[in-house]
Coordinates of C-alpha atoms and ligand atoms in Angstrom, one line a residue:
M1 CA 43.3 227.1 146.8
K2 CA 45.6 225.9 144.1
T3 CA 47.9 222.9 144.5
A4 CA 51.4 223.0 143.1
V5 CA 54.3 220.5 143.1
I6 CA 57.8 221.8 143.2
T7 CA 60.5 219.2 142.5
G8 CA 63.8 220.1 144.2
V9 CA 62.0 222.3 146.7
A10 CA 65.1 222.2 149.0
G11 CA 67.3 223.8 146.3
Q12 CA 67.9 227.5 145.9
D13 CA 65.0 228.2 143.5
G14 CA 62.7 225.6 145.2
A15 CA 62.9 227.4 148.5
Y16 CA 62.3 230.9 147.0
L17 CA 59.4 229.5 144.8
A18 CA 57.9 227.7 147.8
R19 CA 57.8 231.0 149.7
L20 CA 56.3 232.8 146.8
L21 CA 53.5 230.2 146.2
L22 CA 52.8 229.9 149.9
D23 CA 52.4 233.7 150.1
K24 CA 49.9 233.4 147.3
G25 CA 47.9 230.9 149.2
Y26 CA 48.9 227.7 147.4
Q27 CA 49.1 224.2 148.9
V28 CA 52.7 223.3 148.0
H29 CA 54.0 219.8 147.7
G30 CA 57.8 219.8 147.6
T31 CA 59.8 216.7 146.5
L32 CA 63.0 215.6 148.1
R33 CA 65.4 212.9 147.2
P34 CA 64.1 209.4 147.9
D35 CA 67.0 208.4 150.1
G36 CA 66.3 211.0 152.7
S37 CA 69.7 212.7 152.3
T38 CA 68.4 216.2 151.4
D39 CA 69.5 219.0 153.7
L40 CA 66.6 221.4 154.4
W41 CA 68.8 224.4 155.4
R42 CA 67.3 226.7 152.8
L43 CA 63.8 226.0 153.9
D44 CA 64.9 226.6 157.4
S45 CA 66.6 229.9 156.5
L46 CA 63.4 231.2 154.9
G47 CA 61.4 229.9 157.9
L48 CA 59.3 227.5 155.8
R49 CA 60.1 224.1 157.1
N50 CA 57.0 223.9 159.3
H51 CA 54.7 226.0 157.2
P52 CA 51.2 224.3 157.5
H53 CA 50.7 224.4 153.7
L54 CA 54.1 223.1 152.7
H55 CA 54.1 219.3 152.4
L56 CA 57.5 217.6 151.9
L57 CA 57.7 214.2 150.3
Q58 CA 60.3 211.8 149.1
H59 CA 60.1 211.1 145.4
D60 CA 62.1 209.1 142.9
L61 CA 62.3 211.3 139.8
C62 CA 63.8 208.4 137.8
S63 CA 60.7 206.2 138.3
L64 CA 57.8 206.7 136.0
A65 CA 55.6 204.7 138.5
D66 CA 56.4 207.3 141.2
S67 CA 55.5 210.2 138.9
L68 CA 52.3 208.5 137.9
A69 CA 51.3 208.0 141.5
L70 CA 52.3 211.5 142.4
M71 CA 50.0 213.1 139.8
D72 CA 47.2 210.7 140.6
R73 CA 47.3 211.4 144.4
L74 CA 47.8 215.2 144.2
Q75 CA 46.1 216.2 141.0
P76 CA 48.1 219.4 141.0
Q77 CA 47.2 222.4 138.9
E78 CA 50.9 223.3 138.4
V79 CA 54.2 221.4 138.5
Y80 CA 57.4 223.4 138.7
H81 CA 60.2 221.0 137.8
L82 CA 63.4 222.4 139.4
A83 CA 65.2 219.3 140.6
A84 CA 68.4 218.6 138.7
Q85 CA 72.1 218.2 139.1
S86 CA 72.6 221.9 138.4
S87 CA 76.3 222.4 138.3
V88 CA 78.0 222.7 134.9
A89 CA 81.4 222.0 136.5
K90 CA 80.1 218.8 138.1
S91 CA 78.6 217.7 134.8
F92 CA 82.1 217.5 133.3
E93 CA 83.0 215.2 136.1
E94 CA 79.8 213.1 136.0
P95 CA 78.5 213.4 132.4
H96 CA 76.5 210.2 132.3
A97 CA 74.7 210.6 135.6
T98 CA 74.0 214.2 134.9
V99 CA 72.5 213.7 131.4
N100 CA 70.6 210.5 132.3
G101 CA 69.1 211.9 135.5
I102 CA 68.0 215.2 134.0
Q103 CA 66.5 213.6 130.9
Q104 CA 64.6 210.9 132.8
A105 CA 63.1 213.2 135.4
T106 CA 61.5 215.5 132.8
L107 CA 60.2 212.7 130.6
N108 CA 58.6 210.9 133.6
L109 CA 56.8 214.0 134.8
L110 CA 55.5 214.9 131.4
E111 CA 54.4 211.4 130.7
A112 CA 52.6 211.2 134.0
I113 CA 50.8 214.5 133.2
R114 CA 49.9 213.2 129.8
Q115 CA 48.5 209.9 131.2
V116 CA 47.0 211.1 134.5
T117 CA 46.3 214.8 134.8
P118 CA 46.4 216.2 131.3
T119 CA 45.4 219.7 132.3
T120 CA 48.3 220.2 134.8
R121 CA 50.5 223.0 133.8
F122 CA 54.2 222.1 133.7
F123 CA 57.3 224.4 134.1
E124 CA 60.7 223.1 132.9
A125 CA 63.7 224.9 134.4
G126 CA 65.8 225.4 131.2
T127 CA 69.1 227.1 131.0
S128 CA 71.2 229.5 129.0
E129 CA 73.7 226.7 128.8
I130 CA 71.8 225.4 125.8
F131 CA 73.3 228.4 123.8
S132 CA 76.8 228.3 122.5
H133 CA 77.7 231.8 123.8
K134 CA 80.2 232.1 121.0
D135 CA 79.6 235.6 119.9
S136 CA 78.5 238.9 121.5
A137 CA 74.8 238.9 120.5
M138 CA 72.0 238.8 123.0
Y139 CA 70.3 235.4 123.3
N140 CA 66.6 235.1 122.9
E141 CA 64.0 232.3 122.3
L142 CA 65.0 232.1 118.6
T143 CA 68.8 231.9 119.0
A144 CA 70.4 228.7 117.6
L145 CA 71.1 226.1 120.2
H146 CA 74.5 224.5 120.8
P147 CA 75.2 223.3 124.3
R148 CA 78.9 223.3 125.5
S149 CA 78.6 221.0 128.5
P150 CA 77.0 217.7 129.5
Y151 CA 74.6 219.8 131.7
G152 CA 73.7 222.0 128.7
L153 CA 73.2 218.8 126.6
A154 CA 70.8 217.3 129.1
K155 CA 68.9 220.5 129.4
L156 CA 68.7 220.8 125.6
S157 CA 67.0 217.4 125.6
T158 CA 64.5 218.4 128.3
Y159 CA 63.8 221.7 126.5
W160 CA 62.8 219.6 123.4
T161 CA 61.0 217.0 125.4
T162 CA 58.8 219.8 126.9
V163 CA 58.2 221.4 123.5
N164 CA 57.4 218.0 122.0
Y165 CA 54.8 217.1 124.7
R166 CA 53.3 220.5 124.1
E167 CA 53.0 220.1 120.4
S168 CA 52.3 216.3 120.2
F169 CA 50.0 215.9 123.2
N170 CA 48.7 219.3 123.9
V171 CA 50.3 219.3 127.4
F172 CA 50.7 222.8 128.9
G173 CA 54.5 222.5 129.0
S174 CA 56.4 225.8 129.3
V175 CA 60.2 226.3 129.4
G176 CA 62.0 229.2 131.2
I177 CA 65.4 229.6 129.6
L178 CA 67.0 230.9 132.8
F179 CA 70.3 232.8 132.8
N180 CA 72.4 232.5 136.0
H181 CA 70.6 233.6 139.1
E182 CA 72.2 233.7 142.6
S183 CA 71.3 234.5 146.2
P184 CA 72.5 233.8 149.7
L185 CA 70.9 230.3 149.2
R186 CA 73.3 229.5 146.4
D187 CA 75.5 226.5 146.9
Q188 CA 79.2 227.5 147.5
R189 CA 80.4 225.4 144.5
F190 CA 79.0 228.2 142.3
V191 CA 81.4 231.1 141.7
T192 CA 79.3 233.9 143.1
R193 CA 78.7 232.3 146.5
K194 CA 82.3 231.1 146.6
I195 CA 83.4 234.7 146.2
T196 CA 80.9 236.3 148.6
S197 CA 81.6 233.8 151.4
A198 CA 85.4 234.3 150.9
A199 CA 85.0 238.1 151.0
A200 CA 83.0 237.8 154.2
C201 CA 85.6 235.4 155.8
I202 CA 88.5 237.7 154.8
A203 CA 86.8 240.8 156.1
K204 CA 86.3 239.0 159.4
G205 CA 90.1 238.4 159.6
Q206 CA 90.4 234.8 158.4
E207 CA 93.7 234.3 156.6
L208 CA 92.5 233.0 153.2
V209 CA 93.4 233.5 149.6
L210 CA 90.4 232.9 147.3
E211 CA 91.4 230.7 144.4
L212 CA 89.4 231.0 141.2
G213 CA 89.5 229.8 137.6
N214 CA 88.8 231.9 134.6
L215 CA 88.3 235.6 135.6
E216 CA 87.5 236.7 132.1
V217 CA 84.2 234.8 131.7
R218 CA 81.1 237.0 131.7
R219 CA 77.7 236.0 133.0
D220 CA 74.3 237.6 133.1
W221 CA 73.7 237.3 136.9
G222 CA 70.3 238.0 138.5
F223 CA 68.7 237.5 141.8
A224 CA 66.9 234.1 142.3
A225 CA 63.9 235.7 144.1
D226 CA 63.2 237.7 140.9
Y227 CA 63.5 234.6 138.7
V228 CA 61.0 232.5 140.6
E229 CA 58.4 235.2 140.1
G230 CA 59.1 234.8 136.4
M231 CA 58.5 231.0 136.7
W232 CA 55.2 231.6 138.3
R233 CA 54.2 234.1 135.6
I234 CA 55.2 231.7 132.9
L235 CA 52.6 229.2 134.2
Q236 CA 49.9 231.9 134.5
A237 CA 50.2 232.8 130.8
K238 CA 47.3 232.0 128.4
Q239 CA 49.4 229.6 126.4
A240 CA 52.3 227.3 127.1
D241 CA 55.5 228.8 125.6
T242 CA 59.2 229.4 126.0
F243 CA 60.6 232.5 127.7
V244 CA 64.1 233.8 128.3
L245 CA 64.6 235.2 131.9
A246 CA 67.7 237.4 132.2
T247 CA 68.9 240.7 133.4
Q248 CA 70.2 241.8 130.0
N249 CA 73.6 242.8 131.5
S250 CA 76.7 240.9 131.8
Q251 CA 79.8 241.2 134.0
S252 CA 83.0 239.3 134.3
V253 CA 84.0 237.1 137.2
R254 CA 86.6 239.7 138.0
D255 CA 83.9 242.4 138.1
F256 CA 81.9 240.2 140.5
V257 CA 85.0 239.8 142.8
R258 CA 85.5 243.6 142.9
L259 CA 81.8 244.2 143.7
A260 CA 81.7 241.5 146.4
F261 CA 84.8 242.7 148.2
A262 CA 83.6 246.3 148.0
S263 CA 80.3 245.1 149.6
A264 CA 82.5 243.9 152.5
G265 CA 84.4 247.2 152.7
I266 CA 87.5 246.1 150.9
G267 CA 89.0 247.9 147.8
L268 CA 91.0 245.7 145.5
A269 CA 93.4 246.0 142.5
F270 CA 94.1 243.2 140.1
Q271 CA 97.7 242.7 139.0
G272 CA 99.3 240.4 136.4
C273 CA 97.5 238.3 133.9
G274 CA 96.5 234.8 133.0
E275 CA 97.5 232.2 135.5
Q276 CA 99.7 234.8 137.3
E277 CA 96.8 237.2 138.0
I278 CA 96.2 238.2 141.7
A279 CA 94.1 240.8 143.5
V280 CA 95.5 242.8 146.4
V281 CA 93.9 245.0 149.0
T282 CA 94.3 248.7 148.2
D283 CA 92.1 250.4 150.7
F284 CA 89.3 250.1 153.2
L285 CA 86.1 251.8 152.2
E286 CA 84.2 254.4 154.1
G287 CA 81.0 253.5 155.9
F288 CA 82.2 250.0 157.0
P289 CA 83.6 248.9 160.4
D290 CA 87.4 249.4 160.7
L291 CA 89.0 246.4 159.0
S292 CA 92.6 247.4 159.4
S293 CA 93.2 245.0 162.3
N294 CA 91.9 242.1 160.2
L295 CA 93.9 242.6 157.0
H296 CA 96.4 245.0 155.5
T297 CA 96.9 246.9 152.2
G298 CA 99.0 244.9 149.7
Q299 CA 97.7 241.6 151.1
I300 CA 97.0 239.1 148.4
V301 CA 93.4 237.9 148.7
V302 CA 92.7 236.3 145.2
R303 CA 94.8 234.2 142.9
V304 CA 94.1 232.1 139.8
N305 CA 94.2 228.4 140.1
P306 CA 94.0 226.7 136.6
G307 CA 92.6 223.7 138.3
F308 CA 89.2 225.5 138.2
Y309 CA 89.4 226.0 134.4
R310 CA 86.8 224.0 132.5
P311 CA 87.4 221.8 129.4
L312 CA 85.0 224.1 127.5
E313 CA 83.6 227.4 128.4
A314 CA 80.3 229.0 127.4
G315 CA 81.7 232.5 126.6
L316 CA 79.8 235.8 126.8
A317 CA 76.2 235.2 128.0
V318 CA 73.7 238.0 127.8
G319 CA 70.0 237.2 127.7
D320 CA 67.3 239.2 125.9
A321 CA 64.2 238.9 128.1
S322 CA 62.1 241.3 126.1
K323 CA 59.5 238.6 125.3
A324 CA 59.0 237.9 129.1
K325 CA 58.7 241.7 129.7
L326 CA 56.2 242.2 126.9
Q327 CA 54.0 239.1 127.4
L328 CA 54.4 238.5 131.2
G329 CA 55.2 241.9 132.5
W330 CA 58.3 240.3 134.1
Q331 CA 61.7 241.9 134.4
A332 CA 64.7 241.4 136.7
T333 CA 64.7 244.2 139.2
T334 CA 67.7 243.5 141.4
K335 CA 71.0 245.1 140.1
L336 CA 74.2 243.1 140.5
Q337 CA 75.6 245.5 143.1
Q338 CA 72.5 245.0 145.2
L339 CA 72.8 241.3 144.8
C340 CA 76.4 241.3 145.9
Q341 CA 75.5 243.3 148.9
I342 CA 72.6 240.9 149.9
M343 CA 74.9 237.9 149.5
V344 CA 77.9 239.3 151.4
E345 CA 75.7 240.6 154.2
A346 CA 74.1 237.2 154.6
D347 CA 77.5 235.5 154.6
M348 CA 78.8 238.0 157.2
A349 CA 75.7 237.4 159.4
R350 CA 76.3 233.6 159.1
L351 CA 79.9 234.0 160.4
S352 CA 78.7 236.2 163.2
R353 CA 76.2 233.6 164.3
K354 CA 78.9 230.9 164.5
Ligands
NDP401 P1 70.0 223.7 143.2 O1 71.2 222.9 142.9 O2 70.1 224.7 144.3 O3 68.8 222.8 143.6 C1 68.5 221.6 142.8 C2 67.6 220.7 143.7 O4 67.5 219.5 142.9 C3 68.2 220.3 145.0 O5 67.1 220.4 146.0 C4 68.7 218.9 144.8 O6 68.5 218.1 146.0 C5 67.7 218.4 143.8 N1 68.3 217.3 143.0 C6 69.4 217.3 142.4 N2 69.6 216.1 141.8 C7 68.5 215.3 142.2 C8 68.1 214.0 141.9 N3 68.9 213.2 141.2 N4 67.0 213.6 142.5 C9 66.2 214.4 143.2 N5 66.5 215.6 143.5 C10 67.7 216.1 143.0 O7 69.6 224.4 141.9 P2 68.8 225.8 141.6 O8 67.7 225.9 142.6 O9 69.7 226.9 141.5 O10 68.2 225.5 140.2 C11 66.8 225.1 140.0 C12 66.7 224.6 138.6 O11 67.0 225.6 137.7 C13 67.6 223.4 138.2 O12 67.0 222.6 137.3 C14 68.8 224.2 137.4 O13 69.4 223.3 136.5 C15 68.0 225.3 136.7 N6 68.7 226.4 136.4 C16 69.3 227.2 137.5 C17 70.1 228.3 137.2 C18 70.7 229.1 138.2 O14 71.5 230.0 137.9 N7 70.4 228.9 139.5 C19 70.2 228.7 135.8 C20 69.6 227.9 134.8 C21 68.8 226.8 135.1 P3 69.7 218.1 147.1 O15 69.4 219.4 147.9 O16 69.3 216.9 147.9 O17 71.0 218.0 146.4
GDP402 P1 77.6 228.1 135.7 O1 77.5 229.3 134.8 O2 76.3 227.4 135.9 O3 78.7 227.2 135.3 O4 77.9 228.7 137.1 P2 79.3 228.8 138.0 O5 79.1 229.8 139.0 O6 79.8 227.4 138.4 O7 80.4 229.4 137.0 C1 80.2 230.6 136.3 C2 81.5 231.0 135.6 O8 82.5 231.3 136.5 C3 82.1 229.8 134.7 O9 82.3 230.3 133.4 C4 83.3 229.4 135.4 O10 84.4 229.0 134.5 C5 83.8 230.7 136.1 N1 84.6 230.4 137.3 C6 85.8 231.0 137.5 N2 86.3 230.5 138.6 C7 85.5 229.7 139.1 C8 85.5 228.9 140.3 O11 86.4 228.9 141.1 N3 84.4 228.1 140.6 C9 83.3 228.1 139.7 N4 82.2 227.3 140.0 N5 83.3 228.8 138.5 C10 84.4 229.6 138.3

């Protein structure tokens, strides 16, 4: 039976990865914040909180002593380092805390592995935010790096820290350059879940206008459950390496809004442009419960609020995951429309339970 550590086990990816590893028969040790403030709702929603092979522990990622003790006590075969302040938007509000926290955590874990358990395999959750996204090319492992946010800057540093420990100290340190991946377990501060939860509320008759920032931005959005499978495969490879995980398709925020509302049975049309752009209800789709008593055609359900614009945007973002496909046999299998449906249905079910 293998032993794995997942930092940030209570986050979106942590919960899905814990389920995957437990299903594979691992003993999983998941770290939580040291102050006991972590909400375990995602582990609850996957039915994992009381799993006999899931062990939760408080851990201070900013303390090297804590990481040394962790490796010494658990002697894990694999460490999946997922804990991070993961919001780009928040990183513009709290640049110092974001960069400092992310850098220290990766350095401490790698140093502990180097000193205590040098054969432990280490996965670093990298991000497409290390690319500049300035042109329309597909981004792969060889693309030039140019982060456009404090979050991207921090993750650029942890990418190089992992590569450096691999090259300097022979630590098995691998990086997944992860494009956006979403799920019903995504925090609502991210645009996808913000949209699906609003679509569900509006379909249920709540009077609400969804306010969004830049609708033009395109993202390569996949399903988190597919991506944690990729993380696991990255650590099963013969050699430590870097792999892009992506769907290889991009859609705009506007496209995502259309798909999400369609998943709730609501047809939309966008009108106007820039800060004046709105979306109105055009029709109710077949195959859904009758929504006409909850909302009416012509009703405004989305508007732009420039308060959600960012100081800098990473533009078009499409990942080229052909190396992962060729070397790991991994590819993203869930299409965006399916993902929207999964997320909206989960949000509707949550509202029905309330
Ligand atoms: P989440 O935000 O859902 O989860 C992050 C986890 O890290 C949470 O459990 C959070 O704890 C924990 N955490 C945050 N800050 C600290 C801290 N200072 N000390 C201890 N724990 C902390 O993110 P995801 O699961 O979506 O992402 C997992 C990893 O993948 C992250 O590193 C993220 O940056 C990276 N990534 C994610 C992408 C995505 O699209 N999802 C894309 C690219 C990279 P708490 O619950 O208590 O807040
Ligand atoms: P990110 O790619 O990690 O920053 O994930 P987000 O889900 O936070 O943002 C994805 C894109 O959606 C970004 O380019 C945002 O500018 C854009 N966006 C547009 N409106 C919103 C909004 O209301 N909230 C968020 N979070 N993003 C928005």
